[in-house]
Amino acid sequence: DAGVTQSPTHLIKTRGQQVTLRCSPISGHKSVSWYQQVLGQGPQFIFQYYEKEERGRGNFPDRFSARQFPNYSSELNVNALLLGDSALYLCASSSVQANTGELFFGEGSRLTVL
Amino acid sequence: AQTVTQSQPEMSVQEAETVTLSCTYDTSESDYYLFWYKQPPSRQMILVIRQEAYKQQNATENRFSVNFQKAAKSFSLKISDSQLGDAAMYFCAYRSPNFGNEKLTFGTGTRLTIIP
């Protein structure tokens, strides 16, 4: 079975632009979470979506938004990019019903803002 | 709010030896999950081991084991017989027990180097 897939793997944007990152969860997983990992730090929680509804939001500005589609894939949008948004963006999926707490991560999208 | 602290930014160990990575956390909840995730240069976070707070027995997965001290809010990872493939960043993480809440709170990580 395929794991969590993210696209694109790398991208470069300039300040003020907008970016959309995409994530496909493991088949059967209905929960998708997004994390931002700045170089040298641990991942920071941005959003969680479960059954197409937002279940959690981290301490990020309104420039960050996300949504989940009927097939449980998800998009993360960041508007008005700042240099500080440069980071690895990780998507994770989970089977909430299993309630093991384990998240399965993709390989991330590396965003560079110039 | 929960916090997770990893006080060792870097650790190194000789191949085949044992190393222990430290993690402390702060929470007012009585039940929760704790995890150790490994992040190799390929960037993908991989679960190493999981501990449920209501279980007193320390979790073990092959060469990986934890020392869970609930009262001290300590959760260390022991890697036995270290192998070159163990070289990676290791993150300790906390999760509340609430059903449907999949938010993880991570520490800042420990970079583990294996010396051949």
CSV table of C-alpha atoms in Angstrom, one decimal:
chain,number,residue,atom,x,y,z
A,1,ASP,CA,0.0,0.0,0.0
A,2,ALA,CA,1.2,3.5,-0.8
A,3,GLY,CA,2.2,5.7,2.1
A,4,VAL,CA,1.4,9.4,2.6
A,5,THR,CA,2.3,11.3,-0.5
A,6,GLN,CA,3.0,15.0,-0.8
A,7,SER,CA,3.6,17.3,-3.7
A,8,PRO,CA,5.5,19.2,-4.7
A,9,THR,CA,8.7,17.9,-3.0
A,10,HIS,CA,10.6,21.2,-3.4
A,11,LEU,CA,9.5,24.7,-4.4
A,12,ILE,CA,10.8,28.2,-4.5
A,13,LYS,CA,8.6,31.3,-4.1
A,14,THR,CA,9.2,35.0,-3.6
A,15,ARG,CA,7.8,37.1,-0.8
A,16,GLY,CA,4.2,38.0,-1.2
A,17,GLN,CA,3.3,35.0,-3.4
A,18,GLN,CA,0.9,32.3,-2.5
A,19,VAL,CA,1.6,28.5,-2.3
A,20,THR,CA,-0.6,25.4,-2.3
A,21,LEU,CA,0.8,22.1,-0.9
A,22,ARG,CA,-1.0,18.8,-1.5
A,23,CYS,CA,-1.2,15.6,0.5
A,24,SER,CA,-2.8,12.2,-0.1
A,25,PRO,CA,-3.3,10.1,3.0
A,26,ILE,CA,-2.9,6.4,3.4
A,27,SER,CA,-5.9,4.5,2.0
A,28,GLY,CA,-8.5,4.3,4.8
A,29,HIS,CA,-7.1,7.1,6.9
A,30,LYS,CA,-9.6,9.9,7.4
A,31,SER,CA,-7.5,12.3,9.5
A,32,VAL,CA,-4.9,14.5,8.0
A,33,SER,CA,-2.6,16.8,9.9
A,34,TRP,CA,-0.1,19.5,8.8
A,35,TYR,CA,3.1,20.4,10.5
A,36,GLN,CA,5.7,23.1,9.8
A,37,GLN,CA,9.4,22.2,10.5
A,38,VAL,CA,11.8,25.0,10.5
A,39,LEU,CA,15.5,24.0,10.1
A,40,GLY,CA,16.9,22.7,13.3
A,41,GLN,CA,13.6,22.6,15.2
A,42,GLY,CA,10.9,20.1,15.8
A,43,PRO,CA,7.7,20.0,13.8
A,44,GLN,CA,5.0,22.5,14.8
A,45,PHE,CA,1.3,21.6,14.5
A,46,ILE,CA,-0.6,23.8,12.0
A,47,PHE,CA,-4.0,22.0,11.3
A,48,GLN,CA,-5.8,18.8,11.7
A,49,TYR,CA,-8.8,17.7,9.5
A,50,TYR,CA,-11.0,14.7,10.2
A,51,GLU,CA,-13.9,13.8,8.0
A,52,LYS,CA,-13.5,17.1,6.1
A,53,GLU,CA,-13.9,19.2,9.2
A,54,GLU,CA,-11.2,21.2,11.0
A,55,ARG,CA,-10.5,19.5,14.3
A,56,GLY,CA,-7.5,21.5,15.5
A,57,ARG,CA,-5.6,24.6,14.6
A,58,GLY,CA,-2.1,25.6,15.9
A,59,ASN,CA,-0.8,29.1,16.6
A,60,PHE,CA,-0.4,30.2,13.0
A,61,PRO,CA,-1.7,33.4,11.3
A,62,ASP,CA,-4.7,33.5,9.1
A,63,ARG,CA,-2.5,33.5,6.1
A,64,PHE,CA,-2.4,29.7,6.6
A,65,SER,CA,-5.5,27.8,5.6
A,66,ALA,CA,-6.3,24.2,4.7
A,67,ARG,CA,-9.1,22.0,3.5
A,68,GLN,CA,-9.9,18.3,3.1
A,69,PHE,CA,-11.6,16.8,0.2
A,70,PRO,CA,-14.3,14.0,0.0
A,71,ASN,CA,-11.5,11.5,-0.9
A,72,TYR,CA,-9.7,12.7,2.3
A,73,SER,CA,-6.8,14.3,0.5
A,74,SER,CA,-5.9,17.7,1.7
A,75,GLU,CA,-4.4,21.0,0.7
A,76,LEU,CA,-2.5,23.6,2.7
A,77,ASN,CA,-2.5,27.2,1.4
A,78,VAL,CA,-0.2,29.9,2.6
A,79,ASN,CA,-0.9,33.5,1.3
A,80,ALA,CA,1.4,36.5,1.3
A,81,LEU,CA,4.5,34.5,1.9
A,82,LEU,CA,7.2,35.8,4.3
A,83,LEU,CA,10.8,34.8,4.5
A,84,GLY,CA,10.0,33.1,7.8
A,85,ASP,CA,7.6,30.7,6.1
A,86,SER,CA,10.6,28.8,4.6
A,87,ALA,CA,10.4,25.4,6.1
A,88,LEU,CA,9.7,21.7,5.5
A,89,TYR,CA,5.9,21.2,5.5
A,90,LEU,CA,4.9,17.7,6.7
A,91,CYS,CA,1.6,16.0,6.2
A,92,ALA,CA,0.6,13.1,8.4
A,93,SER,CA,-2.4,10.8,8.2
A,94,SER,CA,-3.9,8.5,10.8
A,95,SER,CA,-6.7,6.1,11.5
A,96,VAL,CA,-8.6,7.8,14.2
A,97,GLN,CA,-10.8,4.7,14.7
A,98,ALA,CA,-7.7,2.7,15.7
A,99,ASN,CA,-6.9,5.3,18.3
A,100,THR,CA,-3.3,4.3,18.6
A,101,GLY,CA,-2.1,7.8,18.4
A,102,GLU,CA,0.3,6.9,15.7
A,103,LEU,CA,0.8,9.4,12.8
A,104,PHE,CA,2.2,8.3,9.4
A,105,PHE,CA,4.2,11.1,7.8
A,106,GLY,CA,5.0,11.9,4.2
A,107,GLU,CA,8.4,13.0,3.1
A,108,GLY,CA,7.4,16.7,3.1
A,109,SER,CA,7.4,19.7,0.9
A,110,ARG,CA,10.5,21.9,1.2
A,111,LEU,CA,9.4,25.5,0.7
A,112,THR,CA,12.0,28.2,0.2
A,113,VAL,CA,10.9,31.8,0.2
A,114,LEU,CA,13.3,34.4,-1.4
B,1,ALA,CA,-0.5,23.6,27.2
B,2,GLN,CA,1.8,20.7,27.0
B,3,THR,CA,5.5,21.1,26.4
B,4,VAL,CA,8.2,18.6,25.5
B,5,THR,CA,11.9,19.2,26.2
B,6,GLN,CA,14.9,17.4,24.8
B,7,SER,CA,18.1,18.7,26.5
B,8,GLN,CA,20.6,16.9,24.3
B,9,PRO,CA,20.9,18.6,20.9
B,10,GLU,CA,23.5,16.1,19.8
B,11,MET,CA,24.7,12.7,20.9
B,12,SER,CA,27.2,10.2,19.5
B,13,VAL,CA,27.8,6.5,20.2
B,14,GLN,CA,30.2,3.9,19.0
B,15,GLU,CA,28.6,1.2,16.7
B,16,ALA,CA,27.3,-1.7,18.7
B,17,GLU,CA,27.2,0.3,21.9
B,18,THR,CA,24.2,1.5,23.9
B,19,VAL,CA,23.0,5.1,24.0
B,20,THR,CA,20.2,6.8,25.9
B,21,LEU,CA,18.3,9.9,24.7
B,22,SER,CA,16.5,12.1,27.2
B,23,CYS,CA,13.1,13.6,27.1
B,24,THR,CA,11.0,15.4,29.7
B,25,TYR,CA,7.5,16.8,29.3
B,26,ASP,CA,5.0,18.9,31.2
B,27,THR,CA,1.2,18.2,31.3
B,28,SER,CA,-1.7,18.3,33.7
B,29,GLU,CA,-3.4,15.4,32.0
B,30,SER,CA,-3.4,12.0,33.7
B,31,ASP,CA,-3.6,9.9,30.5
B,32,TYR,CA,-1.7,10.6,27.3
B,33,TYR,CA,0.5,9.0,24.7
B,34,LEU,CA,4.3,9.5,24.3
B,35,PHE,CA,6.3,8.7,21.2
B,36,TRP,CA,9.8,8.6,19.8
B,37,TYR,CA,10.0,9.4,16.1
B,38,LYS,CA,13.1,9.1,13.9
B,39,GLN,CA,13.9,11.5,11.1
B,40,PRO,CA,16.7,10.4,8.8
B,41,PRO,CA,18.2,12.7,6.1
B,42,SER,CA,15.4,11.4,3.8
B,43,ARG,CA,13.1,13.7,6.0
B,44,GLN,CA,10.3,11.2,6.5
B,45,MET,CA,9.4,10.9,10.2
B,46,ILE,CA,9.2,7.2,11.3
B,47,LEU,CA,7.7,6.0,14.5
B,48,VAL,CA,10.2,4.2,16.7
B,49,ILE,CA,8.2,3.4,19.8
B,50,ARG,CA,5.0,4.3,21.6
B,51,GLN,CA,4.0,4.4,25.3
B,52,GLU,CA,0.6,4.8,26.8
B,53,ALA,CA,0.7,6.6,30.1
B,54,TYR,CA,-1.8,4.3,31.8
B,55,LYS,CA,0.5,1.4,31.2
B,56,GLN,CA,3.2,1.0,33.8
B,57,GLN,CA,5.3,-1.4,31.8
B,58,ASN,CA,7.9,0.2,29.6
B,59,ALA,CA,7.5,-0.3,25.9
B,60,THR,CA,10.1,-2.3,23.9
B,61,GLU,CA,10.6,-2.7,20.2
B,62,ASN,CA,13.6,-4.9,19.3
B,63,ARG,CA,16.7,-2.9,20.1
B,64,PHE,CA,14.7,0.1,21.3
B,65,SER,CA,13.2,0.5,24.7
B,66,VAL,CA,12.0,3.3,26.9
B,67,ASN,CA,12.3,4.3,30.5
B,68,PHE,CA,8.9,5.9,31.4
B,69,GLN,CA,8.8,7.7,34.7
B,70,LYS,CA,5.3,9.2,35.0
B,71,ALA,CA,5.8,10.9,38.3
B,72,ALA,CA,9.0,12.6,37.0
B,73,LYS,CA,7.5,13.2,33.6
B,74,SER,CA,10.5,11.6,32.0
B,75,PHE,CA,10.5,9.5,28.8
B,76,SER,CA,14.0,8.4,27.7
B,77,LEU,CA,14.9,6.2,24.7
B,78,LYS,CA,17.5,3.5,24.9
B,79,ILE,CA,19.1,2.2,21.8
B,80,SER,CA,21.0,-1.0,22.2
B,81,ASP,CA,23.6,-2.5,19.8
B,82,SER,CA,23.6,0.8,17.8
B,83,GLN,CA,23.8,0.4,14.1
B,84,LEU,CA,24.9,2.8,11.3
B,85,GLY,CA,21.3,3.0,10.1
B,86,ASP,CA,20.3,4.5,13.5
B,87,ALA,CA,21.9,7.8,12.6
B,88,ALA,CA,19.1,10.4,12.5
B,89,MET,CA,17.3,13.1,14.3
B,90,TYR,CA,15.2,11.7,17.1
B,91,PHE,CA,12.1,13.6,18.3
B,92,CYS,CA,10.1,13.0,21.4
B,93,ALA,CA,6.4,13.8,21.1
B,94,TYR,CA,3.3,14.0,23.3
B,95,ARG,CA,-0.3,13.5,22.4
B,96,SER,CA,-3.5,14.0,24.5
B,97,PRO,CA,-5.8,11.0,24.8
B,98,ASN,CA,-8.9,12.7,23.4
B,99,PHE,CA,-10.4,10.7,20.6
B,100,GLY,CA,-10.1,12.4,17.3
B,101,ASN,CA,-7.4,14.8,18.5
B,102,GLU,CA,-4.3,13.9,16.5
B,103,LYS,CA,-2.1,16.9,17.5
B,104,LEU,CA,1.4,16.0,18.4
B,105,THR,CA,3.7,18.3,20.4
B,106,PHE,CA,7.3,17.7,19.5
B,107,GLY,CA,10.6,18.4,21.3
B,108,THR,CA,13.4,20.1,19.5
B,109,GLY,CA,15.2,16.9,18.7
B,110,THR,CA,18.5,15.1,19.3
B,111,ARG,CA,20.9,14.4,16.4
B,112,LEU,CA,22.4,11.0,16.9
B,113,THR,CA,25.7,10.1,15.2
B,114,ILE,CA,26.9,6.6,15.0
B,115,ILE,CA,30.7,6.2,15.0
B,116,PRO,CA,32.0,3.2,13.0
